[in-house]
Amino acid sequence: MLGEDNMGGTSTLKPEDEMLNWGRLILDGVSYSDMVGARDRPADVTWFNYWMNLADGYEQEAARKTALGHSLSAGEYFMSAALCAQYAQFLWFDDRREKGQKRKVELYQEAAPLLSPAAERHELVIDGVPMPVYVRFPEGPGPHPAVIMLGGLESTKEESFQMENLVLKRGMATATFDGPGQGEMFAHKRISGDYEKYTSAVLDLLIGFQEINSDAIGVLGRSLGGNYALKSAACEPRLAACVSWGGFSDMDFWDEETPLTKESWRYVSKVETLEEARLHVSAALETRDVLPQIGCPTYVLHGVHDEIPLYFVDVVKELIPAELLTVIVEPDGDHCCHNLGMRPRYEMADWLQDVLGRATENASTNETMGGKPNE
Amino acid sequence: MLGEDNMGGTSTLKPEDEMLNWGRLILDGVSYSDMVGARDRPADVTWFNYWMNLADGYEQEAARKTALGHSLSAGEYFMSAALCAQYAQFLWFDDRREKGQKRKVELYQEAAPLLSPAAERHELVIDGVPMPVYVRFPEGPGPHPAVIMLGGLESTKEESFQMENLVLKRGMATATFDGPGQGEMFAHKRISGDYEKYTSAVLDLLIGFQEINSDAIGVLGRSLGGNYALKSAACEPRLAACVSWGGFSDMDFWDEETPLTKESWRYVSKVETLEEARLHVSAALETRDVLPQIGCPTYVLHGVHDEIPLYFVDVVKELIPAELLTVIVEPDGDHCCHNLGMRPRYEMADWLQDVLGRATENASTNETMGGKPNE
């Protein structure tokens, strides 16, 4: 069974040993009991089957709850099922990947209307490719600020549920989607250098809602999404705040990536060799040429124990105007500081609330004075 | 350091090895990262100091957040601090106990007004002894059903936060307090056979709120609280629902208790010897004589791997009218089924929502028809 879980030569470690960050799973909403069950599962149950079976079980619970009229519990169970499908597939690049992704998408789609607050599904079409966007509105009267949330190398629109909840509780709407190389978009488009185009399309969508304040829309991206967030903020002047959560400015550190992460880059690049992947993502993810264009308050969170080297922090300090920049370097933090519990997440959510709150105030002051919003 | 953590002769195990239930800590809201930190702490840091230091750190974060106007994060931090103080002290019976309890009480008092929804503090005085009660109201217009939540042998009004949230999200108010032998009451009164008097006093308080539907007030108790819940329901006809979560009907299983639990019974009994403790709690916690009086729907959750023997299930089936009884026996469950994740908690919260919802409907039907509420 060990063989089945291996990457076939690139590593002798099992993927879950090499790549797994238990803090991430817990903070994203995976049950501690399921995590213990995964660790202690029988030798003849594969990682993939363990989590996919759990997803089936949670789906059945959800159906039972729906039949009983308990939509809140049903939504939680569908959400748990979607997370199980995510973590079933995320370390592999064979047919498990596609099966798990498909399951996650359909389970989240069931969860969406039952979440509290609900996630509304909207369909954009970009270059002929359908792109679902999920929007959640906070309680209370609007117009609300909003945060566009970006997934990463193998995280998608379905996994930000817990972080969305923190943002929503602080009075901000959320929007999630899959861009090039991610989730539902992957079949249509590989990872590419134009993610910001998709962020802007979602911003266009959000501006159309009267419940949302178009002057107070920010972006938050995690891991690779933290790279996309920076580029989106640099290229989209309508964004009023940017959070790069465990992001990076470029791929100069390619050689330091783990074998499994390199394989993951190859997979999302849809190329044959690692060298082709390196060339492709190095070009696609370069942001240093555009970072000086950033015009909105920008928050960068980096953990010193991240595989992503610390030079990234020097880059942002050099290229992004100092008066716009908040840099948090956590000396004990790992990638995305998942090992530090809720604190980094509260900090990001509160910072967004402050910055987008000020953007709201400025916009209304300008309006009262007959001026135009900042552009 | 091992010596300091020992019970001094009653056991050679460290208390955290003998008694600790990690699933309980996580589900009650302790951070996974803090739990990992506790397990891997340096050899010269005691369990007690580790958690008390964390409590101090969270308190400082809370103060910082308060100063910045981020009351939501401040409340979460105070709550985390209170939980750390709880789990610092809960396995010991020397001055650590008092220090940790005092800290927990003051930290929770800071958290209470900042929680979402807030916990309102009310002071009852019973037999000359002050008894604070915390009440939380769900969002939306009332009158709401309500659930009185009972702590156990070493759990107090401060630890039910996560379960309260599930109940609140389902439209029910919550009330928490410390009864004889628990938390703030312990200094004034040891564990005794009249816990139901305190439940009824809280019910009187709740009936006074116009936001609460006096015909739809239930009780839920965990562990020893599950014993108190059964007795409260048997003695208080105004209770409309009862949940016994890992409870028991009597102390006939004394001999099967762990040495540390026996010590805990001795401590809350304020007696010198274990034999005195056995006699005292056996009398105080006997419910079999009153269980047949229960007149409201009653839900009993029991895990087969609980230290509390399965005969308890036979007792409730024999003594509580079958038409009122829902018994869930979880074949894989431990004490209170903490090892099964959120599922048992969703089940209890949804059941309360159903039963108290029906109580609300029945009461309003009676009112419309000019009749009186069931008595």
Short mmCIF file of N, CA and C in Angstrom, two decimals, chain B residues 313-371:
data_model
loop_
_atom_site.label_atom_id
_atom_site.label_comp_id
_atom_site.label_asym_id
_atom_site.label_seq_id
_atom_site.Cartn_x
_atom_site.Cartn_y
_atom_site.Cartn_z
N VAL B 313 -27.62 2.80 30.78
CA VAL B 313 -28.62 2.84 29.70
C VAL B 313 -29.83 1.98 30.06
N ASP B 314 -29.56 0.83 30.66
CA ASP B 314 -30.68 -0.03 31.08
C ASP B 314 -31.52 0.67 32.15
N VAL B 315 -30.86 1.36 33.05
CA VAL B 315 -31.58 2.07 34.12
C VAL B 315 -32.54 3.11 33.53
N VAL B 316 -32.03 3.95 32.63
CA VAL B 316 -32.93 4.98 32.10
C VAL B 316 -34.06 4.36 31.28
N LYS B 317 -33.75 3.26 30.56
CA LYS B 317 -34.81 2.62 29.78
C LYS B 317 -35.89 2.03 30.69
N GLU B 318 -35.46 1.57 31.86
CA GLU B 318 -36.41 0.96 32.77
C GLU B 318 -37.25 2.00 33.51
N LEU B 319 -36.63 3.15 33.83
CA LEU B 319 -37.28 4.08 34.75
C LEU B 319 -37.93 5.30 34.08
N ILE B 320 -37.45 5.67 32.91
CA ILE B 320 -38.04 6.84 32.25
C ILE B 320 -39.07 6.36 31.23
N PRO B 321 -40.26 6.96 31.22
CA PRO B 321 -41.30 6.50 30.29
C PRO B 321 -40.78 6.44 28.85
N ALA B 322 -41.00 5.31 28.20
CA ALA B 322 -40.41 5.05 26.88
C ALA B 322 -40.81 6.12 25.86
N GLU B 323 -42.05 6.62 25.95
CA GLU B 323 -42.52 7.57 24.94
C GLU B 323 -41.80 8.91 25.05
N LEU B 324 -41.11 9.14 26.17
CA LEU B 324 -40.38 10.40 26.36
C LEU B 324 -38.89 10.26 26.03
N LEU B 325 -38.44 9.02 25.81
CA LEU B 325 -37.01 8.75 25.85
C LEU B 325 -36.39 8.55 24.46
N THR B 326 -35.28 9.25 24.22
CA THR B 326 -34.43 9.00 23.05
C THR B 326 -33.06 8.60 23.60
N VAL B 327 -32.65 7.38 23.32
CA VAL B 327 -31.35 6.91 23.82
C VAL B 327 -30.41 6.67 22.64
N ILE B 328 -29.27 7.34 22.66
CA ILE B 328 -28.26 7.12 21.63
C ILE B 328 -27.05 6.47 22.29
N VAL B 329 -26.75 5.25 21.87
CA VAL B 329 -25.56 4.56 22.36
C VAL B 329 -24.55 4.50 21.21
N GLU B 330 -23.44 5.17 21.38
CA GLU B 330 -22.43 5.23 20.31
C GLU B 330 -21.42 4.11 20.54
N PRO B 331 -21.37 3.13 19.63
CA PRO B 331 -20.47 1.98 19.86
C PRO B 331 -18.99 2.37 19.93
N ASP B 332 -18.61 3.46 19.24
CA ASP B 332 -17.20 3.87 19.26
C ASP B 332 -16.94 5.05 20.18
N GLY B 333 -17.94 5.48 20.92
CA GLY B 333 -17.79 6.71 21.70
C GLY B 333 -17.07 6.52 23.02
N ASP B 334 -16.28 7.52 23.40
CA ASP B 334 -15.67 7.53 24.73
C ASP B 334 -16.55 8.36 25.66
N HIS B 335 -16.01 8.78 26.81
CA HIS B 335 -16.81 9.57 27.76
C HIS B 335 -17.29 10.86 27.07
N CYS B 336 -18.59 11.05 27.04
CA CYS B 336 -19.23 12.18 26.37
C CYS B 336 -19.03 12.16 24.85
N CYS B 337 -18.49 11.08 24.32
CA CYS B 337 -18.28 10.93 22.87
C CYS B 337 -17.43 12.06 22.29
N HIS B 338 -16.49 12.57 23.11
CA HIS B 338 -15.62 13.64 22.61
C HIS B 338 -14.78 13.16 21.43
N ASN B 339 -14.57 11.86 21.32
CA ASN B 339 -13.72 11.35 20.24
C ASN B 339 -14.45 11.26 18.91
N LEU B 340 -15.73 11.59 18.88
CA LEU B 340 -16.49 11.44 17.63
C LEU B 340 -16.69 12.76 16.90
N GLY B 341 -16.03 13.79 17.32
CA GLY B 341 -16.14 15.07 16.61
C GLY B 341 -17.47 15.76 16.87
N MET B 342 -17.92 16.54 15.89
CA MET B 342 -19.08 17.40 16.08
C MET B 342 -20.41 16.67 16.00
N ARG B 343 -20.44 15.48 15.41
CA ARG B 343 -21.72 14.83 15.14
C ARG B 343 -22.62 14.71 16.37
N PRO B 344 -22.10 14.16 17.49
CA PRO B 344 -23.00 14.05 18.67
C PRO B 344 -23.52 15.41 19.14
N ARG B 345 -22.71 16.45 18.98
CA ARG B 345 -23.13 17.79 19.41
C ARG B 345 -24.22 18.34 18.49
N TYR B 346 -24.04 18.17 17.17
CA TYR B 346 -25.11 18.60 16.25
C TYR B 346 -26.41 17.88 16.60
N GLU B 347 -26.29 16.57 16.88
CA GLU B 347 -27.50 15.78 17.17
C GLU B 347 -28.24 16.34 18.39
N MET B 348 -27.49 16.64 19.45
CA MET B 348 -28.14 17.16 20.66
C MET B 348 -28.76 18.54 20.41
N ALA B 349 -28.02 19.40 19.70
CA ALA B 349 -28.53 20.75 19.43
C ALA B 349 -29.79 20.69 18.56
N ASP B 350 -29.77 19.83 17.55
CA ASP B 350 -30.94 19.72 16.66
C ASP B 350 -32.13 19.12 17.40
N TRP B 351 -31.86 18.14 18.24
CA TRP B 351 -32.95 17.54 19.02
C TRP B 351 -33.59 18.58 19.93
N LEU B 352 -32.76 19.38 20.60
CA LEU B 352 -33.32 20.45 21.46
C LEU B 352 -34.14 21.44 20.63
N GLN B 353 -33.64 21.77 19.44
CA GLN B 353 -34.37 22.69 18.58
C GLN B 353 -35.76 22.12 18.22
N ASP B 354 -35.79 20.83 17.90
CA ASP B 354 -37.06 20.19 17.57
C ASP B 354 -38.02 20.18 18.77
N VAL B 355 -37.52 19.70 19.89
CA VAL B 355 -38.40 19.50 21.05
C VAL B 355 -38.87 20.84 21.61
N LEU B 356 -37.95 21.80 21.74
CA LEU B 356 -38.35 23.11 22.28
C LEU B 356 -39.16 23.90 21.25
N GLY B 357 -38.94 23.63 19.97
CA GLY B 357 -39.78 24.23 18.93
C GLY B 357 -41.22 23.73 19.06
N ARG B 358 -41.39 22.43 19.27
CA ARG B 358 -42.73 21.87 19.45
C ARG B 358 -43.38 22.40 20.72
N ALA B 359 -42.56 22.54 21.78
CA ALA B 359 -43.09 23.10 23.04
C ALA B 359 -43.62 24.51 22.81
N THR B 360 -42.91 25.28 21.99
CA THR B 360 -43.35 26.64 21.66
C THR B 360 -44.67 26.60 20.91
N GLU B 361 -44.76 25.70 19.92
CA GLU B 361 -45.99 25.59 19.13
C GLU B 361 -47.18 25.18 20.00
N ASN B 362 -46.95 24.18 20.84
CA ASN B 362 -48.03 23.71 21.71
C ASN B 362 -48.52 24.82 22.62
N ALA B 363 -47.57 25.57 23.18
CA ALA B 363 -47.94 26.64 24.10
C ALA B 363 -48.77 27.69 23.38
N SER B 364 -48.38 28.03 22.14
CA SER B 364 -49.13 29.09 21.46
C SER B 364 -50.49 28.57 20.98
N THR B 365 -50.57 27.26 20.66
CA THR B 365 -51.87 26.68 20.32
C THR B 365 -52.81 26.76 21.52
N ASN B 366 -52.28 26.38 22.68
CA ASN B 366 -53.08 26.43 23.91
C ASN B 366 -53.56 27.85 24.19
N GLU B 367 -52.67 28.78 23.96
CA GLU B 367 -53.01 30.17 24.23
C GLU B 367 -54.13 30.65 23.30
N THR B 368 -53.94 30.33 22.00
CA THR B 368 -54.95 30.71 21.02
C THR B 368 -56.32 30.12 21.36
N MET B 369 -56.30 28.89 21.88
CA MET B 369 -57.55 28.22 22.20
C MET B 369 -58.07 28.61 23.59
N GLY B 370 -57.38 29.53 24.22
CA GLY B 370 -57.84 29.98 25.53
C GLY B 370 -57.49 29.02 26.65
N GLY B 371 -56.73 27.99 26.31
CA GLY B 371 -56.36 27.01 27.33
C GLY B 371 -55.13 27.45 28.11
#
